[in-house]
Structures are given as C-alpha cells and as structure tokens.
Coordinates of N, CA and C in Angstrom, one line a residue:
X1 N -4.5 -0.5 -34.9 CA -4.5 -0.7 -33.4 C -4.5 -2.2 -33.1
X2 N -3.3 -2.6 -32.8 CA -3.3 -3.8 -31.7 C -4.1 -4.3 -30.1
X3 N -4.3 -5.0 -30.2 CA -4.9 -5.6 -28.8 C -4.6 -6.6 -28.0
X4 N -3.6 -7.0 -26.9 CA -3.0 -7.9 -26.8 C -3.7 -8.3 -25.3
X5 N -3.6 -9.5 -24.7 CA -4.2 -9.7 -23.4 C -2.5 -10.4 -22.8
X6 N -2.6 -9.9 -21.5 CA -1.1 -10.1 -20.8 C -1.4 -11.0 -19.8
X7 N -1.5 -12.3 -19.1 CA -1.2 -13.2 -18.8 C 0.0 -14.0 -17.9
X8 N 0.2 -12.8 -16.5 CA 1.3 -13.3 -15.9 C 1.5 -14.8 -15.9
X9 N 2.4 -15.7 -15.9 CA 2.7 -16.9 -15.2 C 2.9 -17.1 -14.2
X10 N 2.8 -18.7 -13.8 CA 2.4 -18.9 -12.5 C 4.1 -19.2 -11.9
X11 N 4.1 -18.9 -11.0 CA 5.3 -18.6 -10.0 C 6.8 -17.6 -10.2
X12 N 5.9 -16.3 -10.7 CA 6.9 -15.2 -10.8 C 6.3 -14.4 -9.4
X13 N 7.9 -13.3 -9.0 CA 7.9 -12.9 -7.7 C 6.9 -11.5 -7.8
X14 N 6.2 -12.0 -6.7 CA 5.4 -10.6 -6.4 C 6.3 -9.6 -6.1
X15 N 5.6 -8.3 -5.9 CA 5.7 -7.0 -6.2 C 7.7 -6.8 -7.1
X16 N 7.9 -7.6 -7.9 CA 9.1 -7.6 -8.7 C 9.0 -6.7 -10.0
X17 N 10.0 -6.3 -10.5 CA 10.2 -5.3 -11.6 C 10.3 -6.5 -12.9
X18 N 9.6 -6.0 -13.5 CA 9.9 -7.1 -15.7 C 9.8 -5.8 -16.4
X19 N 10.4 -6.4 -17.0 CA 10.9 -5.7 -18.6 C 9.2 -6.3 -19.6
X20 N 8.9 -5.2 -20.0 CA 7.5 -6.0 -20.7 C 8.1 -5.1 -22.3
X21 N 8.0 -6.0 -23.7 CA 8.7 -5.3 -24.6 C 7.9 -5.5 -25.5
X22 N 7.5 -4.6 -26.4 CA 6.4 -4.4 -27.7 C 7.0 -4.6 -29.0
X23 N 7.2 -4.9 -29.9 CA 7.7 -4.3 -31.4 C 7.0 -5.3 -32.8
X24 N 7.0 -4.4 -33.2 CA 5.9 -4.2 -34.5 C 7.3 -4.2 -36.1
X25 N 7.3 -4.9 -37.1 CA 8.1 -5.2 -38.1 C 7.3 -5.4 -38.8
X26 N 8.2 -5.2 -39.9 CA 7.2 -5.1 -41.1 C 7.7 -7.2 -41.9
X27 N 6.8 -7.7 -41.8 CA 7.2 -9.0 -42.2 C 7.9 -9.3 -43.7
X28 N 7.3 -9.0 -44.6 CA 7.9 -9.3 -45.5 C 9.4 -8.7 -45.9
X29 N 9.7 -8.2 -45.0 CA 11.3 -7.8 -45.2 C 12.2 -8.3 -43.6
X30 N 11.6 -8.8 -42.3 CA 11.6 -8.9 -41.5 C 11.0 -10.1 -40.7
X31 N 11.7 -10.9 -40.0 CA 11.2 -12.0 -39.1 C 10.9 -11.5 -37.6
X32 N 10.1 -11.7 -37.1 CA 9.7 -11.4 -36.0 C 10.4 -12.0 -34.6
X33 N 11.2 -11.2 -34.0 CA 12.0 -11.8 -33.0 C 12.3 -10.9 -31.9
X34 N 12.5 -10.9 -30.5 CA 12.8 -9.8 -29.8 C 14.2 -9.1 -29.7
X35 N 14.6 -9.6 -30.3 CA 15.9 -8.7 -30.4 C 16.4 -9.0 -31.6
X36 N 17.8 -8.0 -32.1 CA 18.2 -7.7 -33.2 C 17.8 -7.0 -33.8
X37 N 18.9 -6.6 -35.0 CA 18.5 -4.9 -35.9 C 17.1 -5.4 -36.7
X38 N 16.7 -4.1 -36.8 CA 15.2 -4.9 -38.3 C 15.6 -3.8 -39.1
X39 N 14.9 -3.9 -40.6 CA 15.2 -3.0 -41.6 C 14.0 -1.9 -41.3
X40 N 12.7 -2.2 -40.7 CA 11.9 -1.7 -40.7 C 11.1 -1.8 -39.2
X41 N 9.9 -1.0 -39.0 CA 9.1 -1.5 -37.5 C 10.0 -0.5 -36.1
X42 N 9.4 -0.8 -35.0 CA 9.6 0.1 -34.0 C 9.7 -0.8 -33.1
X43 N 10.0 -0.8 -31.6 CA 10.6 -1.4 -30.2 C 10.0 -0.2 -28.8
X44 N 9.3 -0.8 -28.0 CA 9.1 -0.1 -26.9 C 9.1 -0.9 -25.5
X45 N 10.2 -0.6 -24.7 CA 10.0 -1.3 -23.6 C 9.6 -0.6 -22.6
X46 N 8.9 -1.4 -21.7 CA 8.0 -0.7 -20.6 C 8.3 -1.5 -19.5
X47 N 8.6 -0.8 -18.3 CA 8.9 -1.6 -17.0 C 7.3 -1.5 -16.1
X48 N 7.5 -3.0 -15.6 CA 6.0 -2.8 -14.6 C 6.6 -3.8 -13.7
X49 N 5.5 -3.9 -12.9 CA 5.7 -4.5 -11.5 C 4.5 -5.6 -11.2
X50 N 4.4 -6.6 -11.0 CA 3.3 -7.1 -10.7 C 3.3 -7.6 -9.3
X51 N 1.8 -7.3 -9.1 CA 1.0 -7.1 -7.6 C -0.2 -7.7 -7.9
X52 N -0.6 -8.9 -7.8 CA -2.0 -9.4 -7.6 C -3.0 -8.9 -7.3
X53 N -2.7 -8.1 -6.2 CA -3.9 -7.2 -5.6 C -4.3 -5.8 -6.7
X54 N -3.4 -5.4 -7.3 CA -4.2 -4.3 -8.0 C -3.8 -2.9 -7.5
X55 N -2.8 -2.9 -6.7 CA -2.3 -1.6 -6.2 C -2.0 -0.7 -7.2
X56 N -1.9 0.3 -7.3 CA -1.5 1.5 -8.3 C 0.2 1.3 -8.0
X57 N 1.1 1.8 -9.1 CA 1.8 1.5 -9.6 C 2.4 2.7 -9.0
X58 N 3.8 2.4 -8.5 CA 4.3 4.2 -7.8 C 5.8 4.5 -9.0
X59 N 5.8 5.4 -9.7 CA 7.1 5.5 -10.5 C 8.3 6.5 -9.6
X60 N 9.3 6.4 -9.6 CA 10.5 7.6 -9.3 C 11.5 7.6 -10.7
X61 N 10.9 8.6 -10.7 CA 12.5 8.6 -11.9 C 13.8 8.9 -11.3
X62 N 14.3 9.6 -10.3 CA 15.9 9.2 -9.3 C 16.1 8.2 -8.5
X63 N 16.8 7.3 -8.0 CA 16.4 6.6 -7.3 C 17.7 6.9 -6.4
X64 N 18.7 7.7 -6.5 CA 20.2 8.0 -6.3 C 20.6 8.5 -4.6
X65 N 18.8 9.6 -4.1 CA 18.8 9.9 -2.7 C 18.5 9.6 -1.9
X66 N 17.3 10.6 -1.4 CA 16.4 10.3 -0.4 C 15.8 9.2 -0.3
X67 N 15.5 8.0 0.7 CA 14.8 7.0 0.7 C 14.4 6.5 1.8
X68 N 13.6 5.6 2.0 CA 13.0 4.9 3.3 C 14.4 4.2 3.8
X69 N 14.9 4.0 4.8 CA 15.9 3.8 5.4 C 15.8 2.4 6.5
X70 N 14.5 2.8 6.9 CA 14.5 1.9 8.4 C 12.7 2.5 8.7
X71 N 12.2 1.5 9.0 CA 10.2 1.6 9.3 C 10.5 0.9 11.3
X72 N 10.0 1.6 11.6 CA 9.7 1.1 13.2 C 8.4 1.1 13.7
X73 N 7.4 0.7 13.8 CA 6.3 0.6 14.8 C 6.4 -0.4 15.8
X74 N 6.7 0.3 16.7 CA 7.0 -1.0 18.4 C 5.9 -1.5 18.2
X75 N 4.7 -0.9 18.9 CA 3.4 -1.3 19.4 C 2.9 -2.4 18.3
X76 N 3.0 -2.3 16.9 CA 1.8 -3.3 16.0 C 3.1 -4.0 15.8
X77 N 4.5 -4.1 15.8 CA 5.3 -5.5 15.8 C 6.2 -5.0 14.4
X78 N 6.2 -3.6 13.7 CA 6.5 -3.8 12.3 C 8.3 -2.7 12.9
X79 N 9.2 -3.8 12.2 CA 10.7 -3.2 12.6 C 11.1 -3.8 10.8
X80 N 11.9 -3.2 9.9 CA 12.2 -3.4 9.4 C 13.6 -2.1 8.8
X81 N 14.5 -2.9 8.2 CA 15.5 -1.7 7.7 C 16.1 -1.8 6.1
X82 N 16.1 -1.2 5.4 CA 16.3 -1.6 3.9 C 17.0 -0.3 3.4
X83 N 17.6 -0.6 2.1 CA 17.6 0.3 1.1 C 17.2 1.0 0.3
X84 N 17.5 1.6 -0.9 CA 16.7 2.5 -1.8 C 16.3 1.3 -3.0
X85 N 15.1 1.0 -2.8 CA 14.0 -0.2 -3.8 C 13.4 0.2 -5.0
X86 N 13.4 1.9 -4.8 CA 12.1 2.9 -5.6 C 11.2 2.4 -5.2
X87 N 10.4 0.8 -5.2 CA 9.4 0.4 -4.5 C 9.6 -1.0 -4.2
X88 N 8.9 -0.7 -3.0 CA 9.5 -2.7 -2.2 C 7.9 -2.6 -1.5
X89 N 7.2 -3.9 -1.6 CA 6.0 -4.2 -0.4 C 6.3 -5.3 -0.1
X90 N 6.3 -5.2 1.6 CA 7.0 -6.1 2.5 C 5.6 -7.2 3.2
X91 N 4.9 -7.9 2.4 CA 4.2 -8.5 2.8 C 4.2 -9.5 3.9
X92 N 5.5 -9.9 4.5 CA 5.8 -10.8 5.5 C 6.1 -9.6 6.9
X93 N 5.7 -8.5 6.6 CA 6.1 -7.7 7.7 C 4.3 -7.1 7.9
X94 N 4.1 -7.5 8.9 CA 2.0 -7.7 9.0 C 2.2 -7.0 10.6
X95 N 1.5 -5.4 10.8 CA 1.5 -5.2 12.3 C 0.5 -5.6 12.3
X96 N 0.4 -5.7 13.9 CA -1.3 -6.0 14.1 C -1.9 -4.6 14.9
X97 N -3.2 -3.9 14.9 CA -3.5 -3.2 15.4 C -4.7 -3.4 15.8
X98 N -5.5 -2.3 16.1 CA -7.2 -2.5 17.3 C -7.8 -1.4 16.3
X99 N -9.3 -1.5 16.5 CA -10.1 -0.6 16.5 C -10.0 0.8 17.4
X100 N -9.7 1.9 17.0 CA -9.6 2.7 17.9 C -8.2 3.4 18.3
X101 N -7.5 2.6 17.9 CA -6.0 3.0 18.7 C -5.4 3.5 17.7
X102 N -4.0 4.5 18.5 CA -3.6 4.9 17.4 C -1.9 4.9 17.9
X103 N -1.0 4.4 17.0 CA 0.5 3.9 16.8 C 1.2 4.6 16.2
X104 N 2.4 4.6 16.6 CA 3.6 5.6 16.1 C 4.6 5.0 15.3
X105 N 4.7 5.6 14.0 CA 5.8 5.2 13.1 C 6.8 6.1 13.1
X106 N 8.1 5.5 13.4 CA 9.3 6.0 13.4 C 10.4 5.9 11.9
X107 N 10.5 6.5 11.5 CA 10.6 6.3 9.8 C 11.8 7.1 9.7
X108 N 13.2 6.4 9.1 CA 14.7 7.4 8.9 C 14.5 7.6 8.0
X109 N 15.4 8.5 7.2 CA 15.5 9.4 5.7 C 17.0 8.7 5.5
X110 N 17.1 8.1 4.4 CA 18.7 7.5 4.1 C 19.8 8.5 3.8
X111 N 19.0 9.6 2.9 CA 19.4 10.8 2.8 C 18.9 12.0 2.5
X112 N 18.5 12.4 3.7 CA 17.8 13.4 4.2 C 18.2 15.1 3.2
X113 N 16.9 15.8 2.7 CA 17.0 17.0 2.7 C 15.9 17.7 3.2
X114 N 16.6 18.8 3.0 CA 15.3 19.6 4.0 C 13.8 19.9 3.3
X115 N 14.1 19.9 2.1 CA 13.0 20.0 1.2 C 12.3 18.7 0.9
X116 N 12.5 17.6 1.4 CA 11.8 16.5 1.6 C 10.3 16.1 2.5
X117 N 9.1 15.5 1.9 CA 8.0 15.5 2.8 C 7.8 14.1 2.9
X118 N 7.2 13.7 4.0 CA 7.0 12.3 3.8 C 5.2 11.7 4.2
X119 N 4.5 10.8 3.8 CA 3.3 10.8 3.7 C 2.9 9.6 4.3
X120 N 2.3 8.8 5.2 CA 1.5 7.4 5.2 C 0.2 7.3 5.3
X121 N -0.5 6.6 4.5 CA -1.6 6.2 4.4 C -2.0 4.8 4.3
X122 N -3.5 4.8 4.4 CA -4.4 3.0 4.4 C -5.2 3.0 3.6
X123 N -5.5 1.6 3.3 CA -6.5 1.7 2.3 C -7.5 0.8 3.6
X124 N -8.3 1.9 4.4 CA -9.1 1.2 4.9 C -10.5 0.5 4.4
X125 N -10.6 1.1 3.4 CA -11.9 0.3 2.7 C -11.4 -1.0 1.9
X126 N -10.7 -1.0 1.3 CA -10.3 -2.1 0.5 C -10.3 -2.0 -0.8
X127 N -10.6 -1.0 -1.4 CA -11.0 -0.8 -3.1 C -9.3 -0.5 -3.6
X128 N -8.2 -0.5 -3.0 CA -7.0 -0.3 -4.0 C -6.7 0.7 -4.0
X129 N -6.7 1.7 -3.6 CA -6.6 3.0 -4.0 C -6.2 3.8 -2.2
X130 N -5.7 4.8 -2.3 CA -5.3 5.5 -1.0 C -5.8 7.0 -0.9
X131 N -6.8 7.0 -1.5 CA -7.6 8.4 -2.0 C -8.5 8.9 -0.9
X132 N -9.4 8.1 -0.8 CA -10.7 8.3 0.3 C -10.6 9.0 1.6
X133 N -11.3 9.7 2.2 CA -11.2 10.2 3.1 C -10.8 9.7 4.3
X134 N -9.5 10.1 5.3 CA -9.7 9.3 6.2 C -8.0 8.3 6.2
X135 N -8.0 8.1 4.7 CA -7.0 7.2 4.3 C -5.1 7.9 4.3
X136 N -5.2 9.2 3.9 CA -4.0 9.4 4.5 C -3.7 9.9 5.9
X137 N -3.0 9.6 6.5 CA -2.7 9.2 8.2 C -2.4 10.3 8.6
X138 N -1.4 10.9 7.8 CA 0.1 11.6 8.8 C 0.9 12.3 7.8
X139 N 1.2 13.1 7.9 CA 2.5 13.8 6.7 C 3.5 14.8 7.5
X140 N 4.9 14.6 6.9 CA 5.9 15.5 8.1 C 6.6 16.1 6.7
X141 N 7.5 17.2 7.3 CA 8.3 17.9 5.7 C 9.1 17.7 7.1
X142 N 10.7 17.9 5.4 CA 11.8 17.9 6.4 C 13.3 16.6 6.1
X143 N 14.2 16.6 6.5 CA 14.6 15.4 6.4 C 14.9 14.5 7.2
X144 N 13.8 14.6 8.5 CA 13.9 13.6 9.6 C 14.7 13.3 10.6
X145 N 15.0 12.7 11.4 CA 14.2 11.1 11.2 C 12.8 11.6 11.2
X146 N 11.7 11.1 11.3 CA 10.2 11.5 11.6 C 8.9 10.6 11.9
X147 N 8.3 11.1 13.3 CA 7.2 10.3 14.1 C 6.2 10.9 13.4
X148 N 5.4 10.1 12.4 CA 3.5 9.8 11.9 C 2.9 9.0 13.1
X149 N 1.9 9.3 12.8 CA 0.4 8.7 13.6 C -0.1 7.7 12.7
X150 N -0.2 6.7 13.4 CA -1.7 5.7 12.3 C -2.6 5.8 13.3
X151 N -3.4 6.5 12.8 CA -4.6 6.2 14.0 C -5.7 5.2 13.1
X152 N -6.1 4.4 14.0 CA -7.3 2.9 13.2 C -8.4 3.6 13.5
X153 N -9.7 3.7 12.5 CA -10.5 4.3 12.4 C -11.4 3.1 14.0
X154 N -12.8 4.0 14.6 CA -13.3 3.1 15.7 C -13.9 2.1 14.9
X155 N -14.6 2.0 14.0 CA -15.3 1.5 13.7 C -14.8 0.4 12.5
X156 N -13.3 0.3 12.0 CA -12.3 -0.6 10.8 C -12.9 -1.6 11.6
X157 N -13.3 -2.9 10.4 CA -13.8 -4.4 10.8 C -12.2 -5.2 10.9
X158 N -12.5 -6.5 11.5 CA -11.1 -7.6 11.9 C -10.9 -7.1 9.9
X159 N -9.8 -8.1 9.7 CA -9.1 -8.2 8.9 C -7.6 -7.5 8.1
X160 N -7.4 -7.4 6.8 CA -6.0 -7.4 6.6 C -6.2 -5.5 5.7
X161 N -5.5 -5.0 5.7 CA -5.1 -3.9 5.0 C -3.8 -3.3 4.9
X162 N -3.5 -2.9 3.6 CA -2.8 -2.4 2.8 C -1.5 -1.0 3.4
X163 N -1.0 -0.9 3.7 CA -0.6 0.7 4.5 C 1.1 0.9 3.3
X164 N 0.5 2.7 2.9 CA 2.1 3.0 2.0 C 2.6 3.8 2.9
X165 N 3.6 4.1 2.9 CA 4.4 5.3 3.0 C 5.7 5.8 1.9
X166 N 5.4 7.1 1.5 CA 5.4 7.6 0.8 C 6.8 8.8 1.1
X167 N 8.4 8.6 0.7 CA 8.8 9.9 0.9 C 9.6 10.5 -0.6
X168 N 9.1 12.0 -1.0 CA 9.8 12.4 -1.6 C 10.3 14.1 -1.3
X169 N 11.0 14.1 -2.9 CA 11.8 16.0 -2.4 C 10.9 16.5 -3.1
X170 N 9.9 17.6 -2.3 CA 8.9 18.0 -2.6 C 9.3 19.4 -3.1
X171 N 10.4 20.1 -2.9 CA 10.9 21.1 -3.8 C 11.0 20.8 -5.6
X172 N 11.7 19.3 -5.4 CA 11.9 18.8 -6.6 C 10.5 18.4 -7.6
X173 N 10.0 18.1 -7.1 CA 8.8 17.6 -7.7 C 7.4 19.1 -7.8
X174 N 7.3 19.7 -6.7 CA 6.5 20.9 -6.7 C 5.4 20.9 -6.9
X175 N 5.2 20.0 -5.6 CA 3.9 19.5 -4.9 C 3.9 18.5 -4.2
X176 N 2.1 18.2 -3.4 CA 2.6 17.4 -1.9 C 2.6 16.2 -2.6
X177 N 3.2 15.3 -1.5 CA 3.5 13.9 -2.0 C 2.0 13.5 -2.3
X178 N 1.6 12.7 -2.6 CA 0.1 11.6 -3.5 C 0.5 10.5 -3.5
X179 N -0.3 9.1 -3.3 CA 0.2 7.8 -3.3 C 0.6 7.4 -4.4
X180 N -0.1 7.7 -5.1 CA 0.2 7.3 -6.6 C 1.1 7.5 -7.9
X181 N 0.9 9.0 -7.8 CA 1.8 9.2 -8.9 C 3.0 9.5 -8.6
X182 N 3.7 9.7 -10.1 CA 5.6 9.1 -10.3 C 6.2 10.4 -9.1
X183 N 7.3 10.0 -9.1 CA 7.9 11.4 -8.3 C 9.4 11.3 -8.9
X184 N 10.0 12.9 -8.9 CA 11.3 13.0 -9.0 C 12.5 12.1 -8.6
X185 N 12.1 12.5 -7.7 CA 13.2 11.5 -5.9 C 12.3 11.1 -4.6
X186 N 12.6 9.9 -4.5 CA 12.2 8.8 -3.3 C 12.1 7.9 -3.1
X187 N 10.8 7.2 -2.7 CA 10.9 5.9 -2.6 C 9.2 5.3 -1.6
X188 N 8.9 4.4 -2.2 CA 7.4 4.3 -1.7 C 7.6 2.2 -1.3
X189 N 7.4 2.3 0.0 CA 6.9 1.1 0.4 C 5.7 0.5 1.2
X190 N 5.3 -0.7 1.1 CA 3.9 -1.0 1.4 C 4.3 -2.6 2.4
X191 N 3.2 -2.3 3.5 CA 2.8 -3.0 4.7 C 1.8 -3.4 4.7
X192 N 1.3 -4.5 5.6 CA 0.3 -4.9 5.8 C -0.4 -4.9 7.2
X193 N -1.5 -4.5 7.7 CA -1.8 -4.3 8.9 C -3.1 -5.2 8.9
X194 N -2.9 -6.4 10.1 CA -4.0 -6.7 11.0 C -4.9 -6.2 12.0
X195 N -5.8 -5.7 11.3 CA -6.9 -5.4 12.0 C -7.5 -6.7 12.7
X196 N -7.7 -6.5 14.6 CA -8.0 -7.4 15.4 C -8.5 -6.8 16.4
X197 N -9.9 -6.8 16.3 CA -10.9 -6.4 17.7 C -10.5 -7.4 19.2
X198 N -9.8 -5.9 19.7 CA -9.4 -7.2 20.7 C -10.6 -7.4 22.0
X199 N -11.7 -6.9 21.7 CA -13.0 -7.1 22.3 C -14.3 -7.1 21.6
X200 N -14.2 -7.7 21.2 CA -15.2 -7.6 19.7 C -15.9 -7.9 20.4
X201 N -17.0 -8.1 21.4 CA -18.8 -8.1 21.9 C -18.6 -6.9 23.1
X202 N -17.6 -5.9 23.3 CA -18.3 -5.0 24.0 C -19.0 -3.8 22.8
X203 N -20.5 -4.3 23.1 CA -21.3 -3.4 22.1 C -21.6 -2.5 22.5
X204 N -21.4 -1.8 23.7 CA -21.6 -0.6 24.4 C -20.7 0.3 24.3
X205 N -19.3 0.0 24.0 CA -18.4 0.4 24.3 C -17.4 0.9 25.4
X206 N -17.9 0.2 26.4 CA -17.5 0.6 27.9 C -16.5 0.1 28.2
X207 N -15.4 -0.8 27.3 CA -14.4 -0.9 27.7 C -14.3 -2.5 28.3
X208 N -15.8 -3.1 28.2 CA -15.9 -4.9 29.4 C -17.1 -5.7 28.1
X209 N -16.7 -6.3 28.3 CA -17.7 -7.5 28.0 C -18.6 -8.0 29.3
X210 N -19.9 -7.5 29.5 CA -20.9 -7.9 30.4 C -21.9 -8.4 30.2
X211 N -22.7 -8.1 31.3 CA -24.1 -8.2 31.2 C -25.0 -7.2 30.5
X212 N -24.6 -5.8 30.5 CA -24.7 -4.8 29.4 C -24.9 -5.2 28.3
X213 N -24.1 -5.8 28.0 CA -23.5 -5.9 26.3 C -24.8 -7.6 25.9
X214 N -25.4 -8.1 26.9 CA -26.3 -9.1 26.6 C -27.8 -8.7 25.9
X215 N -28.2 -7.6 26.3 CA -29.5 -7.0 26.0 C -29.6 -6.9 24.1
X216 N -28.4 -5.9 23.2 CA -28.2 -6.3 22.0 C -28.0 -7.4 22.0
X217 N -27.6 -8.3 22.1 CA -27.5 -9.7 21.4 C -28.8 -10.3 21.5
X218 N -29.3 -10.3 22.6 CA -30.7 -11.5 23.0 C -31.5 -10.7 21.7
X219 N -31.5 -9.2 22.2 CA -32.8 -8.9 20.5 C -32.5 -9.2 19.2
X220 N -31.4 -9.4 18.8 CA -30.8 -9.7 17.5 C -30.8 -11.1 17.7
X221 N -31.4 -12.0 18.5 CA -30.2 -13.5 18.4 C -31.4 -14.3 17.0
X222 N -30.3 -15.0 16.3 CA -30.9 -15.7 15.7 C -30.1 -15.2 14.0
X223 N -30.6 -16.0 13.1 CA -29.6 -15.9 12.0 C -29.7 -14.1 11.5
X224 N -28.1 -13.8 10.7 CA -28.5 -12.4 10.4 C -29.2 -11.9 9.0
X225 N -29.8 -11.1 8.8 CA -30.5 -10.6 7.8 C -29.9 -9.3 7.5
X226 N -29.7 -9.2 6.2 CA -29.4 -7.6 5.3 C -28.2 -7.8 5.8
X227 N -27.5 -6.6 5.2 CA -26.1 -6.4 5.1 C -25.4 -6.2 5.8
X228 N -26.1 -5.6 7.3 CA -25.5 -5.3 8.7 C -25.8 -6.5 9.5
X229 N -25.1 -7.0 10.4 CA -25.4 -7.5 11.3 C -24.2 -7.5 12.3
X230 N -24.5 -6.0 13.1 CA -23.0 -5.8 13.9 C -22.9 -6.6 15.3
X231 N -24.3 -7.4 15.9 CA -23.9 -8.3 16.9 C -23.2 -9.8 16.6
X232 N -23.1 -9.9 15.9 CA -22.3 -11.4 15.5 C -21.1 -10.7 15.6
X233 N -20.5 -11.8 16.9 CA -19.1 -11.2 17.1 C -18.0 -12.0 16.6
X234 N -18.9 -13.3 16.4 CA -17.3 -14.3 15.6 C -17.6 -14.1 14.1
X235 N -18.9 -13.5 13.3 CA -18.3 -13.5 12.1 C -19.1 -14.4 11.6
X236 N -20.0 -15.9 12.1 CA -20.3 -16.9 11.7 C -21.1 -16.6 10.6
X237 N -22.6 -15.5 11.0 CA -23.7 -15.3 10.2 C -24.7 -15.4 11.5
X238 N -24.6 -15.9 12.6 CA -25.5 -16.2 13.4 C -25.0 -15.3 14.6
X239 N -26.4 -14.7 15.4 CA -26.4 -13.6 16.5 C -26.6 -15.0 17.8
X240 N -25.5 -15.2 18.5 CA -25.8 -16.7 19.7 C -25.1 -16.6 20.7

C-alpha cells in the first residue's frame, strides 16, 4: 500500500478538469517515467477537478444531451448562457438576495427530454455539502424550459453561499437527481449567492427601523458575550 500526499500548485484554474495519473513498475527491469511501454507494472488515470472550497465532485458519464443551456434570475442579478461543461462553477456570476425572499430561476434544457428532472439547491450552512434540511430548493421533471423557487431561509446571516443546479435523465439513471453523485446524462453547475440584510436592525420584524427596534439594543448594549449576539447589526462584536 502506497501513500502519497497531492499538493496542487499555485496558479492552476479553479473548478478545471486534470488528468491525475498513477503507475507502479517494477524497477529493476524498468525506469520510472510517465509514459511509454514498461515490461512490467500497471497505469491508472483518474480525472478530478480542483475546487478550494471542498465541494463534492459531480461525475456524468454522457455529456452528448441534456444540459444547462441558459440560468436566468432577474431579481438577484444572475443571467448567464453556456454549453454542455458536465460541470462549470461560475464564481464571477454572484446574485445577491435578502433574508426572507424568495426568487425565480428560469433555467432552458439544451436538449430537452421528457424524462428529464432538474434540481437546485444551497448550502445554506456552509459545511460543503447540499444534504441538510432545507438545502434543496425546488425540483421540476420534464424537459422544460423550467421556473424553481429559491426561497432564503428568514433567518440566513449576510454573507456568501454556494447554490447547484442539477439537471439529469431521470429515466436513465432511475432515480431522483442528488447533488452529488455521478449521473448518466447532464450537467451540474454552481453559483454564488450574496446574502444581504437589507434591514439588518429591524429586530421586531415590522418591516422599519424605529424606535421599537431601540428597547433590544439598549438591554444588550455593550460588548457581546457567547455565541449569540443577534443585536449587533454591523457585525463589529459590540451592541451600540
């Protein structure tokens, strides 16, 4: 048993496809080299993708049909149109959304069948994964075009998150789409969504920033303690 540690370098393209290749020879009849015949030893090549963040890896083994075509959300700013990638994450494509609200994704099929389903989800916690409750959005069968929901949980804090959408032929594969694992035919691409309270101190929830919303803060004011401290509205550490 071998053990090797893998060590991307510095200024290769994110979410990009490499060839990562193994082979084992037997030396004394054989020089160690990546290519060329050997008398003896084995060769395995493995394709991966590297992602800094840690996202789960999505495989298709067709890449020939059905695919994301064209992503539209007016409302959070995300318009984009593409080809069949098997997998592309569009990190320069960032909607922005609110606490609470909920947005419409307009998503074409490049080549639509009827036995096709399509899926989007968030990773609203942050841990990597698209599993958790809560986390897949929306799912349509069919071959489109097709309107999902993102609805933002009330309570999602400011910041950045992860969003896939997921379309495959669900006849072909024979079962519902899952973020993760490989699929027959499709194609899985990833977004990024800004989360932005666009009234972060109505602590009442009435819709205003008042004099209401003063009574929590005066009892909280002063630096925060423990893990909560949901009157600090800029974030600093301090209730002021």
């Amino acid at each position: 048993e071998y053990q090797f540690t893998i060590t991307p370098p510095d200024g290769i393209t994110r979410s990009a496809w490499y060839r990562l290749r193994a082979r084992i020879v037997d030396t004394t009849v054989d020089s160690m080299s990546p290519c060329g015949i050997l008398e003896s030893g084995s060769v395995v090549d493995l394709t991966v993708v590297y992602d800094p963040e840690g996202y789960c890896y999505t495989r298709v083994v067709n890449a020939e049909y059905e695919h994301i075509a064209s992503v539209d959300i007016p409302d959070a700013g995300i318009s984009r149109t593409s080809g069949q990638d098997i997998y592309a994450h569009y990190p320069e494509d960032v909607g922005t959304v609110a606490p609470g609200e909920t947005y419409t994704a307009n998503i074409v099929n490049g080549y639509p069948y009827e036995g096709d389903e399509i899926a989007i989800y968030a990773d609203w916690n942050g841990d990597r994964d698209f599993e958790d409750p809560g986390e897949r959005l929306d799912v349509a069968d069919g071959g489109g075009p097709y309107t999902l929901d993102i609805r933002v949980p009330d309570d999602q804090p400011d910041g950045r998150v992860r969003m896939r959408i997921r379309l495959h032929d669900r006849d072909a594969w024979g079962s519902e789409v899952r973020p993760c694992l490989p699929l027959e035919f499709g194609e899985t691409e990833d977004y990024e969504l800004e989360v932005v309270d666009p009234c972060p101190a109505d602590f009442n929830n009435d819709g205003r920033t008042d004099a209401a919303d003063l009574g929590p803060i005066l009892a909280a004011w002063g630096p925060c303690t423990g893990t909560s401290c949901p009157f600090d509205a800029n974030h600093d550490g301090i209730v002021n």
